[in-house]
Tab-separated table of C-alpha atoms and ligand atoms in Angstrom:
chain	number	residue	atom	x	y	z
A	1	MET	CA	50.363	-1.722	97.017
A	2	LYS	CA	49.986	-2.344	100.693
A	3	TYR	CA	51.797	-1.422	103.742
A	4	LYS	CA	52.559	-3.431	106.861
A	5	VAL	CA	51.412	-1.232	109.945
A	6	ALA	CA	53.051	-1.074	113.402
A	7	VAL	CA	50.821	0.307	116.037
A	8	VAL	CA	52.641	1.433	118.993
A	9	GLY	CA	51.084	1.578	122.050
A	10	ALA	CA	47.600	0.266	122.935
A	11	GLY	CA	46.113	2.671	125.199
A	12	ALA	CA	42.963	5.149	124.171
A	13	VAL	CA	45.213	6.226	121.077
A	14	GLY	CA	46.168	3.138	119.871
A	15	GLU	CA	42.995	1.295	119.962
A	16	GLU	CA	41.589	3.834	117.916
A	17	MET	CA	44.189	4.197	115.617
A	18	VAL	CA	43.407	0.111	115.016
A	19	LYS	CA	39.598	1.351	114.318
A	20	VAL	CA	40.667	4.168	111.913
A	21	LEU	CA	42.854	2.018	109.897
A	22	ASN	CA	39.792	-0.354	109.242
A	23	SER	CA	37.610	2.111	108.981
A	24	GLU	CA	39.046	4.507	105.975
A	25	ASN	CA	40.417	1.566	104.370
A	26	PHE	CA	43.995	2.341	104.833
A	27	PRO	CA	45.626	-0.588	102.420
A	28	PHE	CA	47.661	-2.420	105.048
A	29	SER	CA	49.022	-5.885	104.305
A	30	GLU	CA	48.992	-6.496	108.371
A	31	ILE	CA	48.727	-4.692	111.799
A	32	LYS	CA	51.486	-5.382	114.410
A	33	ILE	CA	50.440	-4.199	117.743
A	34	LEU	CA	53.151	-2.998	120.188
A	35	ALA	CA	53.193	-2.200	123.536
A	36	ARG	CA	55.459	-2.886	126.876
A	37	SER	CA	54.302	-5.800	127.425
A	38	SER	CA	52.829	-8.590	125.669
A	39	ARG	CA	49.164	-10.370	125.636
A	40	VAL	CA	45.869	-10.352	123.591
A	41	GLN	CA	43.792	-7.491	123.528
A	42	ASN	CA	40.037	-7.086	121.959
A	43	ILE	CA	40.105	-3.969	119.838
A	44	ASP	CA	36.378	-3.158	118.558
A	45	GLY	CA	35.011	-6.849	119.038
A	46	LYS	CA	38.535	-8.536	117.468
A	47	ASP	CA	41.518	-10.297	119.389
A	48	TYR	CA	45.237	-8.957	118.444
A	49	ASN	CA	48.179	-10.038	119.439
A	50	VAL	CA	50.181	-7.280	121.334
A	51	TYR	CA	53.826	-7.676	121.393
A	52	ALA	CA	56.680	-6.459	123.763
A	53	THR	CA	58.431	-3.577	121.754
A	54	THR	CA	61.712	-4.119	120.410
A	55	PRO	CA	64.053	-2.505	118.130
A	56	GLU	CA	64.178	-5.566	115.843
A	57	ALA	CA	60.357	-5.196	115.465
A	58	PHE	CA	60.759	-2.573	113.276
A	59	ASP	CA	62.793	-4.651	110.402
A	60	ASP	CA	59.770	-5.723	108.373
A	61	VAL	CA	57.426	-2.430	108.806
A	62	ASP	CA	56.684	0.178	106.482
A	63	LEU	CA	54.467	2.374	108.678
A	64	ALA	CA	54.856	2.779	112.193
A	65	LEU	CA	52.284	4.968	113.976
A	66	PHE	CA	53.533	5.721	118.125
A	67	CYS	CA	50.855	5.999	120.407
A	68	GLY	CA	52.665	5.127	123.304
A	69	THR	CA	53.131	7.578	126.570
A	70	GLU	CA	55.934	10.512	126.519
A	71	GLY	CA	59.249	11.400	128.094
A	72	ALA	CA	62.282	9.249	128.236
A	73	LYS	CA	60.573	5.787	129.123
A	74	GLY	CA	58.280	6.266	126.166
A	75	ALA	CA	58.107	4.650	122.936
A	76	SER	CA	58.828	7.400	120.372
A	77	GLN	CA	62.221	8.345	122.284
A	78	LEU	CA	63.103	4.651	122.635
A	79	TYR	CA	62.191	3.418	119.051
A	80	GLY	CA	61.356	6.729	117.318
A	81	TRP	CA	64.803	7.184	115.169
A	82	GLU	CA	65.353	4.175	115.674
A	83	ALA	CA	62.057	2.777	113.440
A	84	VAL	CA	63.414	5.246	110.960
A	85	LYS	CA	66.908	3.796	111.009
A	86	ARG	CA	65.280	0.063	109.848
A	87	GLY	CA	63.686	1.939	107.269
A	88	ALA	CA	59.554	2.638	108.977
A	89	PHE	CA	57.897	5.916	108.038
A	90	VAL	CA	57.165	7.118	111.053
A	91	VAL	CA	54.221	9.126	112.775
A	92	ASP	CA	54.298	9.865	116.214
A	93	ASN	CA	51.366	11.504	118.678
A	94	GLY	CA	53.149	12.309	121.437
A	95	GLN	CA	54.980	15.505	122.373
A	96	ASP	CA	58.500	14.669	122.674
A	97	PHE	CA	59.608	15.612	118.980
A	98	ARG	CA	57.225	18.016	118.039
A	99	MET	CA	59.272	21.218	118.032
A	100	ASP	CA	62.502	19.256	116.638
A	101	PRO	CA	63.457	21.300	113.663
A	102	ARG	CA	63.749	18.272	111.974
A	103	VAL	CA	60.405	16.897	112.278
A	104	PRO	CA	57.459	18.722	110.330
A	105	LEU	CA	54.414	19.137	112.714
A	106	VAL	CA	51.230	18.193	110.359
A	107	VAL	CA	47.574	18.887	110.057
A	108	PRO	CA	46.954	17.423	106.317
A	109	GLU	CA	44.210	19.858	105.829
A	110	VAL	CA	46.592	22.827	107.526
A	111	ASN	CA	49.948	22.260	105.979
A	112	GLY	CA	50.558	18.807	104.728
A	113	GLU	CA	53.020	19.502	101.888
A	114	GLU	CA	55.333	19.515	104.902
A	115	ILE	CA	55.464	16.125	104.272
A	116	LYS	CA	57.168	16.323	101.302
A	117	ASN	CA	60.137	17.758	103.656
A	118	SER	CA	60.588	15.413	105.664
A	119	GLN	CA	63.114	13.099	107.306
A	120	GLY	CA	60.745	9.594	107.246
A	121	PHE	CA	59.471	11.204	111.073
A	122	ILE	CA	56.344	13.657	111.072
A	123	ALA	CA	55.050	14.612	114.543
A	124	ASN	CA	51.002	14.937	115.222
A	125	PRO	CA	50.343	18.204	116.972
A	126	ASN	CA	48.235	17.839	120.043
A	127	CYS	CA	44.763	17.375	120.075
A	128	SER	CA	43.515	20.702	121.084
A	129	THR	CA	45.930	22.567	118.615
A	130	ILE	CA	44.772	19.891	116.221
A	131	GLN	CA	41.358	21.135	115.898
A	132	MET	CA	41.988	24.486	116.515
A	133	VAL	CA	44.390	25.057	113.682
A	134	HIS	CA	42.113	23.470	111.635
A	135	ALA	CA	39.037	25.605	112.119
A	136	LEU	CA	41.453	28.720	111.787
A	137	ALA	CA	42.880	27.341	108.675
A	138	PRO	CA	40.445	28.550	106.059
A	139	LEU	CA	40.457	32.259	107.915
A	140	ASN	CA	44.095	32.255	107.941
A	141	ALA	CA	44.118	32.013	104.170
A	142	ILE	CA	41.781	35.339	104.117
A	143	SER	CA	43.638	37.498	106.139
A	144	THR	CA	46.379	36.244	108.092
A	145	ILE	CA	45.868	36.013	112.090
A	146	LYS	CA	47.955	38.451	114.707
A	147	ARG	CA	46.218	36.748	117.469
A	148	ILE	CA	44.409	34.109	119.278
A	149	VAL	CA	42.614	33.888	122.852
A	150	VAL	CA	41.235	30.245	123.399
A	151	SER	CA	39.789	28.816	125.935
A	152	THR	CA	39.461	24.587	126.086
A	153	TYR	CA	36.728	22.158	127.228
A	154	GLN	CA	39.055	19.198	127.256
A	155	SER	CA	37.563	15.817	127.887
A	156	VAL	CA	39.179	12.999	129.946
A	157	SER	CA	40.030	10.845	127.155
A	158	GLY	CA	43.115	13.011	126.428
A	159	THR	CA	44.346	12.223	129.677
A	160	GLY	CA	44.775	8.342	128.442
A	161	SER	CA	42.396	4.865	128.781
A	162	ASP	CA	42.665	5.395	132.695
A	163	ALA	CA	41.521	8.708	133.190
A	164	ILE	CA	37.878	7.247	131.123
A	165	LYS	CA	38.043	4.634	133.760
A	166	GLU	CA	38.552	6.697	136.763
A	167	LEU	CA	35.421	9.279	135.639
A	168	GLU	CA	33.196	6.545	134.901
A	169	GLU	CA	34.461	4.751	138.711
A	170	GLN	CA	33.439	8.494	139.893
A	171	VAL	CA	29.661	8.444	138.536
A	172	VAL	CA	29.298	5.038	140.113
A	173	LYS	CA	31.052	6.014	143.838
A	174	TYR	CA	28.674	9.061	143.447
A	175	VAL	CA	25.354	7.226	142.595
A	176	ASN	CA	26.240	4.446	145.795
A	177	GLY	CA	26.826	7.452	147.958
A	178	GLU	CA	30.929	6.195	148.270
A	179	GLU	CA	33.700	8.560	149.203
A	180	ILE	CA	35.500	9.831	145.638
A	181	GLU	CA	39.634	9.608	145.462
A	182	PRO	CA	41.382	11.495	142.588
A	183	ARG	CA	43.756	9.562	140.835
A	184	ASN	CA	44.635	11.007	137.338
A	185	TYR	CA	43.715	14.948	138.714
A	186	PRO	CA	44.768	16.685	141.463
A	187	TYR	CA	40.617	16.789	142.200
A	188	GLN	CA	37.766	14.980	141.522
A	189	ILE	CA	36.545	15.023	138.177
A	190	LEU	CA	33.163	14.500	138.241
A	191	PHE	CA	30.684	17.551	138.548
A	192	ASN	CA	33.654	19.704	138.158
A	193	VAL	CA	36.035	21.795	135.990
A	194	ILE	CA	39.682	21.962	136.586
A	195	PRO	CA	41.353	24.618	134.801
A	196	GLN	CA	44.820	22.800	134.822
A	197	ILE	CA	46.307	20.549	132.024
A	198	ALA	CA	49.657	19.254	132.809
A	199	SER	CA	52.124	21.037	134.605
A	200	LEU	CA	53.380	24.550	135.186
A	201	LYS	CA	56.694	25.133	132.884
A	202	ASP	CA	59.504	27.915	133.227
A	203	GLU	CA	58.967	28.990	129.878
A	204	PHE	CA	56.098	31.123	130.575
A	205	GLU	CA	55.222	32.114	133.850
A	206	GLY	CA	51.900	30.949	134.819
A	207	TYR	CA	51.002	28.754	132.113
A	208	TYR	CA	50.463	24.747	132.296
A	209	GLY	CA	52.009	22.275	129.683
A	210	GLU	CA	49.146	22.129	127.444
A	211	GLU	CA	48.594	26.006	126.952
A	212	ILE	CA	51.872	26.242	126.446
A	213	LYS	CA	52.160	23.094	123.483
A	214	MET	CA	48.820	25.371	121.918
A	215	ILE	CA	51.057	28.639	121.745
A	216	LYS	CA	54.168	26.995	120.079
A	217	GLU	CA	52.643	24.726	117.813
A	218	THR	CA	50.035	26.897	116.261
A	219	ARG	CA	52.706	29.029	115.328
A	220	LYS	CA	54.949	26.218	113.727
A	221	ILE	CA	51.843	24.640	111.581
A	222	PHE	CA	50.609	28.239	110.277
A	223	GLY	CA	55.042	28.611	110.201
A	224	ASN	CA	53.895	32.297	111.134
A	225	PRO	CA	56.301	33.053	114.880
A	226	ASN	CA	54.697	36.468	114.890
A	227	ILE	CA	51.236	34.779	116.228
A	228	ARG	CA	50.148	35.725	119.508
A	229	VAL	CA	48.215	33.072	121.256
A	230	SER	CA	47.213	33.288	124.576
A	231	ALA	CA	45.550	29.935	125.892
A	232	THR	CA	43.783	28.642	128.952
A	233	CYS	CA	43.442	24.596	128.901
A	234	VAL	CA	40.454	23.033	131.041
A	235	ARG	CA	39.417	19.558	131.791
A	236	VAL	CA	35.908	18.945	131.842
A	237	PRO	CA	33.766	15.770	133.354
A	238	VAL	CA	33.377	14.784	129.168
A	239	PHE	CA	34.088	11.545	127.946
A	240	ARG	CA	35.107	12.307	124.866
A	241	ALA	CA	35.630	15.652	122.010
A	242	HIS	CA	37.259	18.536	123.224
A	243	SER	CA	35.487	22.013	122.829
A	244	GLU	CA	37.401	25.622	122.614
A	245	SER	CA	35.965	28.587	122.308
A	246	ILE	CA	38.029	30.567	120.343
A	247	ASN	CA	38.929	34.809	119.677
A	248	VAL	CA	41.015	35.375	116.688
A	249	GLU	CA	42.041	38.625	115.042
A	250	PHE	CA	43.179	39.399	111.670
A	251	GLU	CA	45.376	41.776	109.567
A	252	ASN	CA	41.996	42.759	107.797
A	253	GLU	CA	38.461	42.084	108.364
A	254	ILE	CA	36.441	39.456	107.799
A	255	SER	CA	32.713	39.200	107.507
A	256	VAL	CA	30.651	36.496	109.666
A	257	SER	CA	29.258	35.518	106.082
A	258	GLN	CA	32.351	35.507	104.383
A	259	ALA	CA	33.667	33.044	107.130
A	260	ARG	CA	31.349	30.998	107.118
A	261	GLU	CA	31.206	30.512	104.084
A	262	ALA	CA	35.206	29.737	103.675
A	263	ILE	CA	34.697	27.218	106.924
A	264	SER	CA	31.925	25.235	104.831
A	265	LYS	CA	34.240	24.711	101.725
A	266	TRP	CA	37.531	24.053	103.765
A	267	PRO	CA	38.301	20.409	103.769
A	268	GLY	CA	37.576	18.152	106.805
A	269	LEU	CA	35.161	20.914	108.469
A	270	GLU	CA	31.597	20.746	109.236
A	271	LEU	CA	29.903	24.086	109.867
A	272	GLN	CA	26.704	23.755	112.053
A	273	ASP	CA	25.861	27.488	113.022
A	274	ASP	CA	22.352	28.361	113.446
A	275	PRO	CA	21.918	29.875	116.841
A	276	ALA	CA	18.465	30.999	116.469
A	277	ASN	CA	17.626	26.879	115.656
A	278	ASN	CA	19.963	26.030	118.797
A	279	ILE	CA	22.471	24.518	116.130
A	280	TYR	CA	26.047	24.666	117.599
A	281	PRO	CA	28.460	21.961	117.980
A	282	MET	CA	28.724	19.709	120.925
A	283	PRO	CA	30.827	16.725	122.282
A	284	LEU	CA	28.302	14.568	122.965
A	285	PHE	CA	27.543	14.771	118.924
A	286	ALA	CA	30.854	14.471	117.589
A	287	ARG	CA	32.304	11.854	119.327
A	288	GLY	CA	33.901	8.445	117.189
A	289	LYS	CA	32.982	11.348	114.247
A	290	ASN	CA	36.186	12.491	111.492
A	291	PRO	CA	35.126	16.185	111.315
A	292	THR	CA	36.191	19.275	113.084
A	293	TYR	CA	32.828	20.912	113.875
A	294	VAL	CA	32.521	24.585	113.891
A	295	GLY	CA	29.872	26.921	115.009
A	296	ARG	CA	28.796	30.184	116.904
A	297	VAL	CA	30.911	32.092	114.260
A	298	ARG	CA	30.385	35.948	115.295
A	299	LYS	CA	31.976	39.515	115.249
A	300	ASP	CA	33.811	40.120	118.498
A	301	THR	CA	31.846	43.573	119.376
A	302	GLY	CA	34.611	45.271	121.128
A	303	ASN	CA	37.582	44.432	118.759
A	304	PRO	CA	37.906	45.610	114.785
A	305	ASN	CA	39.238	42.446	112.459
A	306	THR	CA	38.511	40.059	115.372
A	307	LEU	CA	35.622	36.985	115.039
A	308	ASP	CA	34.711	34.646	117.787
A	309	LEU	CA	33.604	30.957	117.222
A	310	TRP	CA	33.090	27.599	119.091
A	311	CYS	CA	34.989	24.345	117.818
A	312	VAL	CA	34.719	20.691	118.887
A	313	ALA	CA	36.269	17.649	117.657
A	314	ASP	CA	36.823	14.008	118.756
A	315	ASN	CA	40.216	14.293	120.468
A	316	ILE	CA	40.821	10.410	120.243
A	317	ARG	CA	39.793	10.767	116.089
A	318	LYS	CA	40.943	14.342	114.494
A	319	GLY	CA	42.999	15.150	117.208
A	320	ALA	CA	44.836	11.759	117.257
A	321	ALA	CA	44.384	8.614	114.979
A	322	LEU	CA	42.794	10.056	112.256
A	323	ASN	CA	45.310	12.910	111.815
A	324	ALA	CA	47.988	10.357	111.972
A	325	VAL	CA	46.374	8.176	109.411
A	326	GLN	CA	45.650	11.201	107.062
A	327	ILE	CA	49.548	12.017	107.467
A	328	ALA	CA	49.964	8.400	106.382
A	329	PHE	CA	47.650	8.871	103.486
A	330	LYS	CA	49.117	11.992	102.233
A	331	ALA	CA	52.638	10.112	102.556
A	332	ILE	CA	51.627	7.646	100.119
A	333	GLU	CA	50.293	10.438	97.359
A	334	PHE	CA	53.618	11.685	97.967
A	335	GLY	CA	55.637	8.845	97.111
A	336	VAL	CA	57.389	9.512	100.651
A	337	LEU	CA	56.110	6.325	102.585
A	338	LYS	CA	57.199	3.013	100.294
A	339	ALA	CA	56.519	-0.479	100.620
A	340	LYS	CA	59.799	-2.312	101.609
A	341	ASN	CA	58.199	-5.716	99.625
B	401	NAP	N1	44.145	11.179	124.151
B	401	NAP	C1	44.646	12.060	123.616
B	401	NAP	O1	43.573	12.644	123.615
B	401	NAP	C2	45.346	12.091	122.883
B	401	NAP	C3	45.563	13.280	121.704
B	401	NAP	C4	46.443	13.533	120.853
B	401	NAP	C5	48.322	12.433	121.552
B	401	NAP	N2	47.973	12.114	122.564
B	401	NAP	C6	49.481	11.394	122.855
B	401	NAP	O2	49.089	9.950	121.989
B	401	NAP	C7	50.009	9.038	123.492
B	401	NAP	C8	49.177	8.057	123.916
B	401	NAP	O3	48.011	8.468	124.464
B	401	NAP	P1	46.802	7.392	125.139
B	401	NAP	O4	46.066	8.635	125.865
B	401	NAP	O5	46.786	6.560	123.902
B	401	NAP	O6	47.797	6.886	126.521
B	401	NAP	P2	47.253	5.412	127.208
B	401	NAP	O7	46.239	5.241	127.054
B	401	NAP	O8	48.099	5.586	128.442
B	401	NAP	O9	48.534	4.718	126.818
B	401	NAP	C9	49.651	4.560	126.334
B	401	NAP	C10	50.191	3.004	125.907
B	401	NAP	O10	51.738	3.197	125.539
B	401	NAP	C11	52.077	2.187	125.814
B	401	NAP	N3	53.578	2.486	126.211
B	401	NAP	C12	54.471	3.443	127.267
B	401	NAP	N4	55.739	3.066	127.335
B	401	NAP	C13	55.854	2.421	125.997
B	401	NAP	C14	57.512	1.788	126.050
B	401	NAP	N5	58.130	2.215	126.367
B	401	NAP	N6	57.382	0.970	124.520
B	401	NAP	C15	55.830	0.848	124.014
B	401	NAP	N7	54.958	0.847	124.382
B	401	NAP	C16	54.699	1.654	125.443
B	401	NAP	C17	51.729	1.240	126.910
B	401	NAP	O11	51.985	-0.090	127.064
B	401	NAP	P3	51.069	-0.909	127.770
B	401	NAP	O12	49.892	-1.389	127.398
B	401	NAP	O13	51.516	-2.126	127.781
B	401	NAP	O14	51.627	-0.250	129.627
B	401	NAP	C18	50.057	1.897	126.542
B	401	NAP	O15	49.359	1.248	125.332
B	401	NAP	C19	50.703	9.928	124.181
B	401	NAP	O16	51.975	10.251	123.654
B	401	NAP	C20	49.558	11.210	124.265
B	401	NAP	O17	49.943	12.034	124.948
B	401	NAP	C21	47.120	11.791	123.098
């Protein structure tokens, strides 16, 4: 069986989506790329026709992977449910519907079964949430998580393709001794660390949007509204792959060896944990890779039943495109994604 796939949005995530559909051998008969404007765009060495998005464009589509910008003018709000109405199975990468009770929020290795309960519309969690819940899932299976304190080190690709270009430009300007004017961030990102991702929200005083996503999405994915989450999200001058320092408290004690063993056996996780030999996950080596890497597993010296760990994943791959394609594979397995012809 082959599926006609629409990729909606051709920016950083949309381009990676096309690469992942190819690299993971997704059974597609055709990839139709939709965006705001039509053009020819080269992705991974191949020219693709990009078409302007219209409701009718979804009529012959089996699977629609939404990678457009968020908000009222974004593709998901304009066309997401319209695509479902026209018979497509939708996986949305943005935040518009993540907390919608009709929409399961899924990381396949954590709560993949939720795909069975969908109304044809699944949300991909935020990139920083995906890698954190993925790394913590084997531990939560041993003992329920009570509290998480997380600090993130997020790459510029998380902001989109223009932010990647901006960091490249800032490198060149710095080398040439030219003045640097920030564009995507309130400050220069080169040689800097910015403790702000998204904007302040009334909902949680003093927290920026990305931090609030981590709090709410983690509870929804683990199906546990009682997990206390405190997040500090930070943008760093790294092109690709996010890193996270996580302090996590459980109902009961989990030993370091028990944690390492559970992590090393969990689907999609790779343990890189030999601190004496300088082995730990790093973004430089995670870019373009599929796993969520986990290391620096250790006991919190001041709090019982608590572990510290470090995790790294490619935010465009596991944090977006790969997770979406894995959802589509599961949807085929569960019989909820069907080909029209
Ligand atoms: N970057 C990450 O790490 C990451 C991770 C997880 C989730 N996400 C989410 O994934 C989505 C895409 O992110 P990105 O980083 O790829 O952004 P991006 O590089 O800025 O690309 C956005 C794309 O959306 C298209 N678009 C915008 N409005 C549209 C509309 N009304 N109809 C059709 N297409 C529309 C644009 O079309 P044109 O090219 O024609 O302008 C563009 O191709 C966002 O919702 C983002 O929050 C990103």
